[in-house]
Amino acid sequence: ALRAAMREGERSFVHVALDPLATAKRQFGVAAVGTECRVVSLSPASKVNKHGEESASMQVVVCGLWQRRIQEVVHKEPFVLARTRRVVDDGCTAEDAPVAEAEGEEEATGDASPGAETADAADIKSLAQDCGELKRQLGLLTAPSGEGTQADAVVDWDAMRAEMEAAAGEDLSGTRALACAEALAGMRILPADRRLRALQICDISFLRSFVLSELRDEYKRLIAMRALKGLE
C-alpha cells in the first residue's frame, strides 16, 4: 500500500481498521470510516522476526489528515483497494483528489456553533491532561523507554497542528480536519476499543460529545482508583 501511494505521487493512503465483528466471525471486513494519511518522511530501517532473522524495512512517519468513509472494497491483494469519499464540512470547496487507496466524492457534515466548539475543545484538552496526570500518579503510564511521564499519554496539541499543517501544506484554522483531530487527540489515553469507536464518528458535534463523555467517565474511574490506593 505504501509503495502504491508513493508511485501515485500523492504520498497518501487510507488507514482503516479491520471490522472487529467480522474478524470475530473469521470473515474479512473493514470499518466504515478510515483516516487519510500523508507520508511525512521515509528512512531505511531493519526488523527482526521471532526467529531472530533480520531483514530490510522502512521507518515511515505519517500524519492523519481527513476522515474517509469506506464505500466499496474493490480488491484485497496485494493490498486493500477501496472506493471512498472524504468527509468534509459544508463550506469546503477543496478538490477531492484521488489518493492511492481512496477515490470518490466528498461527504458533507454540519458543525456546531464556533462558541460551543471552542468550549468543547478546551474541555477535551483539560480533561485529557487531568486524566494523564492521574495516570502518572497511579503509575499507569508506560513509555517505550520505560520512563512513564504525562507527555507519553497526552498529546501536544500545538505540535500536532504544526505537523498536520506541514503535511497538508495549508493553514487548517477553522477546518473540520483540525477540529476532528483535536477531538480524537483527547482519546489517546483511552482503551483501543473506545478510540476505534470515536474514529467511526463523522459528525463533529457528536464526536466532541462522545469524547467528553468518555474522558469524564475515565476521570471518575481514575479518581476512584486514587482514593482506593490512598486506603492501602
Tab-separated table of C-alpha atoms in Angstrom:
chain	number	residue	atom	x	y	z
A	1	ALA	CA	0.000	0.000	0.000
A	2	LEU	CA	2.830	2.383	0.874
A	3	ARG	CA	4.667	1.667	-2.367
A	4	ALA	CA	1.478	2.287	-4.340
A	5	ALA	CA	0.966	5.586	-2.514
A	6	MET	CA	4.497	6.695	-3.355
A	7	ARG	CA	4.136	5.620	-7.002
A	8	GLU	CA	0.998	7.718	-7.396
A	9	GLY	CA	2.952	10.793	-6.319
A	10	GLU	CA	0.327	11.866	-3.766
A	11	ARG	CA	2.252	10.273	-0.854
A	12	SER	CA	-1.125	9.463	0.649
A	13	PHE	CA	-3.046	6.349	1.637
A	14	VAL	CA	-6.059	5.487	3.766
A	15	HIS	CA	-5.587	3.660	7.055
A	16	VAL	CA	-8.660	1.693	8.086
A	17	ALA	CA	-9.103	-0.857	10.859
A	18	LEU	CA	-10.495	-4.330	10.349
A	19	ASP	CA	-14.106	-4.705	11.424
A	20	PRO	CA	-13.894	-6.465	14.823
A	21	LEU	CA	-17.321	-8.072	14.374
A	22	ALA	CA	-16.292	-9.602	11.044
A	23	THR	CA	-12.956	-10.707	12.485
A	24	ALA	CA	-14.724	-12.458	15.363
A	25	LYS	CA	-16.642	-14.483	12.759
A	26	ARG	CA	-13.405	-15.185	10.828
A	27	GLN	CA	-14.630	-13.058	7.940
A	28	PHE	CA	-12.976	-10.171	6.119
A	29	GLY	CA	-14.424	-6.727	6.689
A	30	VAL	CA	-13.214	-3.191	7.279
A	31	ALA	CA	-14.501	-0.401	9.498
A	32	ALA	CA	-16.921	2.095	7.975
A	33	VAL	CA	-14.544	5.057	8.314
A	34	GLY	CA	-10.784	5.320	7.827
A	35	THR	CA	-8.147	8.040	8.021
A	36	GLU	CA	-6.391	9.571	5.030
A	37	CYS	CA	-2.691	9.714	5.927
A	38	ARG	CA	0.059	11.774	4.312
A	39	VAL	CA	3.615	10.351	4.302
A	40	VAL	CA	5.875	12.854	6.062
A	41	SER	CA	9.211	11.040	5.828
A	42	LEU	CA	10.813	7.725	4.911
A	43	SER	CA	14.080	6.252	6.177
A	44	PRO	CA	15.795	2.848	5.862
A	45	ALA	CA	15.355	0.504	8.808
A	46	SER	CA	15.564	-3.169	9.685
A	47	LYS	CA	13.318	-5.589	11.540
A	48	VAL	CA	13.884	-8.858	13.341
A	49	ASN	CA	11.333	-11.681	13.258
A	50	LYS	CA	10.561	-14.099	16.091
A	51	HIS	CA	13.323	-16.405	14.853
A	52	GLY	CA	15.938	-13.689	15.192
A	53	GLU	CA	16.295	-13.211	11.436
A	54	GLU	CA	16.924	-9.636	10.307
A	55	SER	CA	15.554	-8.123	7.105
A	56	ALA	CA	15.446	-4.691	5.477
A	57	SER	CA	12.480	-2.479	6.198
A	58	MET	CA	11.417	1.186	6.232
A	59	GLN	CA	10.596	3.580	9.028
A	60	VAL	CA	7.672	5.734	7.918
A	61	VAL	CA	6.350	8.846	9.624
A	62	VAL	CA	2.763	9.668	8.617
A	63	CYS	CA	0.233	12.310	9.581
A	64	GLY	CA	-3.514	11.622	9.632
A	65	LEU	CA	-5.441	14.461	7.981
A	66	TRP	CA	-9.010	13.592	6.990
A	67	GLN	CA	-11.677	11.002	7.622
A	68	ARG	CA	-12.834	8.929	4.656
A	69	ARG	CA	-15.981	6.841	4.539
A	70	ILE	CA	-15.352	3.422	3.009
A	71	GLN	CA	-17.867	2.747	0.237
A	72	GLU	CA	-16.728	-0.405	-1.523
A	73	VAL	CA	-13.717	-2.711	-1.306
A	74	VAL	CA	-12.518	-3.267	-4.868
A	75	HIS	CA	-9.860	-5.917	-4.239
A	76	LYS	CA	-7.883	-7.342	-1.303
A	77	GLU	CA	-4.482	-8.323	-2.709
A	78	PRO	CA	-1.643	-7.319	-2.621
A	79	PHE	CA	-3.238	-4.555	-0.552
A	80	VAL	CA	-6.810	-3.459	0.048
A	81	LEU	CA	-8.102	-1.032	-2.566
A	82	ALA	CA	-11.401	0.681	-1.840
A	83	ARG	CA	-13.610	3.444	-3.172
A	84	THR	CA	-14.057	6.109	-0.535
A	85	ARG	CA	-15.199	9.683	-0.089
A	86	ARG	CA	-13.678	12.345	2.095
A	87	VAL	CA	-15.798	13.615	4.954
A	88	VAL	CA	-15.709	17.424	4.909
A	89	ASP	CA	-17.830	20.295	6.167
A	90	ASP	CA	-20.391	22.155	4.061
A	91	GLY	CA	-18.136	25.152	3.389
A	92	CYS	CA	-15.238	23.183	1.932
A	93	THR	CA	-14.574	23.741	-1.759
A	94	ALA	CA	-11.202	21.992	-1.984
A	95	GLU	CA	-10.924	19.435	-4.771
A	96	ASP	CA	-11.217	15.860	-3.550
A	97	ALA	CA	-8.176	14.455	-5.336
A	98	PRO	CA	-7.833	10.636	-5.569
A	99	VAL	CA	-5.141	9.027	-3.418
A	100	ALA	CA	-3.501	5.607	-3.546
A	101	GLU	CA	-6.347	3.779	-1.792
A	102	ALA	CA	-9.075	6.376	-1.955
A	103	GLU	CA	-11.166	7.922	-4.649
A	104	GLY	CA	-14.633	9.389	-4.859
A	105	GLU	CA	-16.833	12.284	-3.856
A	106	GLU	CA	-16.907	14.401	-0.731
A	107	GLU	CA	-19.420	13.928	2.064
A	108	ALA	CA	-20.724	16.938	3.962
A	109	THR	CA	-21.497	17.090	7.670
A	110	GLY	CA	-22.625	20.030	9.773
A	111	ASP	CA	-20.712	21.613	12.659
A	112	ALA	CA	-21.783	23.247	15.903
A	113	SER	CA	-21.514	26.965	16.638
A	114	PRO	CA	-17.960	28.398	16.973
A	115	GLY	CA	-18.500	29.261	20.637
A	116	ALA	CA	-19.574	25.739	21.537
A	117	GLU	CA	-16.710	24.288	19.517
A	118	THR	CA	-14.132	26.376	21.382
A	119	ALA	CA	-15.578	25.458	24.787
A	120	ASP	CA	-15.737	21.739	23.972
A	121	ALA	CA	-12.181	21.724	22.574
A	122	ALA	CA	-10.883	23.407	25.745
A	123	ASP	CA	-12.765	20.920	27.950
A	124	ILE	CA	-11.348	17.979	25.998
A	125	LYS	CA	-7.776	19.250	26.378
A	126	SER	CA	-8.238	19.969	30.083
A	127	LEU	CA	-9.803	16.581	30.856
A	128	ALA	CA	-7.191	14.705	28.813
A	129	GLN	CA	-4.403	16.452	30.721
A	130	ASP	CA	-6.089	15.748	34.081
A	131	CYS	CA	-6.515	12.073	33.175
A	132	GLY	CA	-2.905	11.887	32.045
A	133	GLU	CA	-1.698	13.364	35.332
A	134	LEU	CA	-3.839	10.932	37.331
A	135	LYS	CA	-2.459	8.010	35.344
A	136	ARG	CA	1.052	9.260	36.023
A	137	GLN	CA	0.335	9.466	39.748
A	138	LEU	CA	-1.084	5.939	39.710
A	139	GLY	CA	1.878	4.566	37.754
A	140	LEU	CA	-0.295	3.528	34.826
A	141	LEU	CA	1.812	5.092	32.077
A	142	THR	CA	4.477	3.068	30.330
A	143	ALA	CA	6.709	4.716	27.724
A	144	PRO	CA	8.853	2.636	25.298
A	145	SER	CA	11.936	3.823	27.201
A	146	GLY	CA	10.435	2.622	30.461
A	147	GLU	CA	10.014	6.147	31.786
A	148	GLY	CA	6.336	6.970	32.247
A	149	THR	CA	5.546	10.689	32.043
A	150	GLN	CA	2.469	12.765	31.369
A	151	ALA	CA	3.876	13.631	27.934
A	152	ASP	CA	3.688	9.933	26.997
A	153	ALA	CA	-0.096	9.968	27.340
A	154	VAL	CA	-1.219	13.483	26.487
A	155	VAL	CA	-0.938	14.945	23.009
A	156	ASP	CA	0.938	18.191	22.410
A	157	TRP	CA	-1.889	19.921	20.514
A	158	ASP	CA	0.290	22.740	19.152
A	159	ALA	CA	2.866	20.291	17.802
A	160	MET	CA	0.108	18.124	16.327
A	161	ARG	CA	-1.377	21.107	14.492
A	162	ALA	CA	2.028	22.155	13.159
A	163	GLU	CA	2.651	18.634	11.833
A	164	MET	CA	-0.790	18.488	10.219
A	165	GLU	CA	-0.383	21.864	8.501
A	166	ALA	CA	3.097	20.936	7.289
A	167	ALA	CA	1.762	17.676	5.835
A	168	ALA	CA	-1.316	19.316	4.295
A	169	GLY	CA	0.609	22.328	3.006
A	170	GLU	CA	-2.079	24.746	4.181
A	171	ASP	CA	-3.429	26.613	7.196
A	172	LEU	CA	-6.053	24.416	8.877
A	173	SER	CA	-7.574	27.129	11.082
A	174	GLY	CA	-11.327	26.618	11.396
A	175	THR	CA	-11.305	23.432	9.318
A	176	ARG	CA	-13.118	20.216	10.062
A	177	ALA	CA	-9.836	18.291	9.800
A	178	LEU	CA	-8.284	20.195	12.705
A	179	ALA	CA	-11.453	20.084	14.812
A	180	CYS	CA	-11.702	16.324	14.305
A	181	ALA	CA	-8.014	15.774	15.109
A	182	GLU	CA	-8.223	17.863	18.281
A	183	ALA	CA	-11.196	15.840	19.498
A	184	LEU	CA	-9.625	12.483	18.648
A	185	ALA	CA	-6.322	13.502	20.266
A	186	GLY	CA	-8.130	13.591	23.592
A	187	MET	CA	-8.836	9.851	23.205
A	188	ARG	CA	-5.163	8.878	23.168
A	189	ILE	CA	-5.100	7.693	26.788
A	190	LEU	CA	-8.315	5.680	26.487
A	191	PRO	CA	-8.736	1.974	25.591
A	192	ALA	CA	-8.331	0.930	21.951
A	193	ASP	CA	-11.964	-0.111	21.503
A	194	ARG	CA	-13.165	3.360	22.555
A	195	ARG	CA	-10.648	5.043	20.252
A	196	LEU	CA	-11.870	2.920	17.345
A	197	ARG	CA	-15.465	3.861	18.172
A	198	ALA	CA	-14.524	7.551	18.105
A	199	LEU	CA	-12.791	7.167	14.742
A	200	GLN	CA	-16.077	5.982	13.228
A	201	ILE	CA	-17.994	9.154	14.207
A	202	CYS	CA	-18.223	11.680	11.372
A	203	ASP	CA	-20.457	14.294	12.966
A	204	ILE	CA	-18.195	16.788	14.782
A	205	SER	CA	-20.747	17.767	17.434
A	206	PHE	CA	-21.466	14.120	18.260
A	207	LEU	CA	-17.749	13.302	18.212
A	208	ARG	CA	-16.970	16.034	20.746
A	209	SER	CA	-19.840	14.905	22.974
A	210	PHE	CA	-18.645	11.303	22.790
A	211	VAL	CA	-15.027	12.217	23.626
A	212	LEU	CA	-16.097	14.427	26.530
A	213	SER	CA	-18.324	11.672	27.907
A	214	GLU	CA	-15.550	9.081	27.660
A	215	LEU	CA	-12.996	11.391	29.293
A	216	ARG	CA	-15.367	12.272	32.147
A	217	ASP	CA	-16.001	8.586	32.802
A	218	GLU	CA	-12.252	7.891	32.716
A	219	TYR	CA	-11.569	10.797	35.072
A	220	LYS	CA	-14.123	9.476	37.594
A	221	ARG	CA	-12.620	5.989	37.335
A	222	LEU	CA	-9.096	7.281	37.959
A	223	ILE	CA	-10.246	9.436	40.893
A	224	ALA	CA	-11.855	6.336	42.442
A	225	MET	CA	-8.652	4.337	41.887
A	226	ARG	CA	-6.590	7.051	43.556
A	227	ALA	CA	-8.980	7.113	46.527
A	228	LEU	CA	-8.747	3.317	46.913
A	229	LYS	CA	-4.980	3.454	46.668
A	230	GLY	CA	-4.945	6.001	49.486
A	231	LEU	CA	-6.713	3.470	51.722
A	232	GLU	CA	-3.983	0.858	51.320
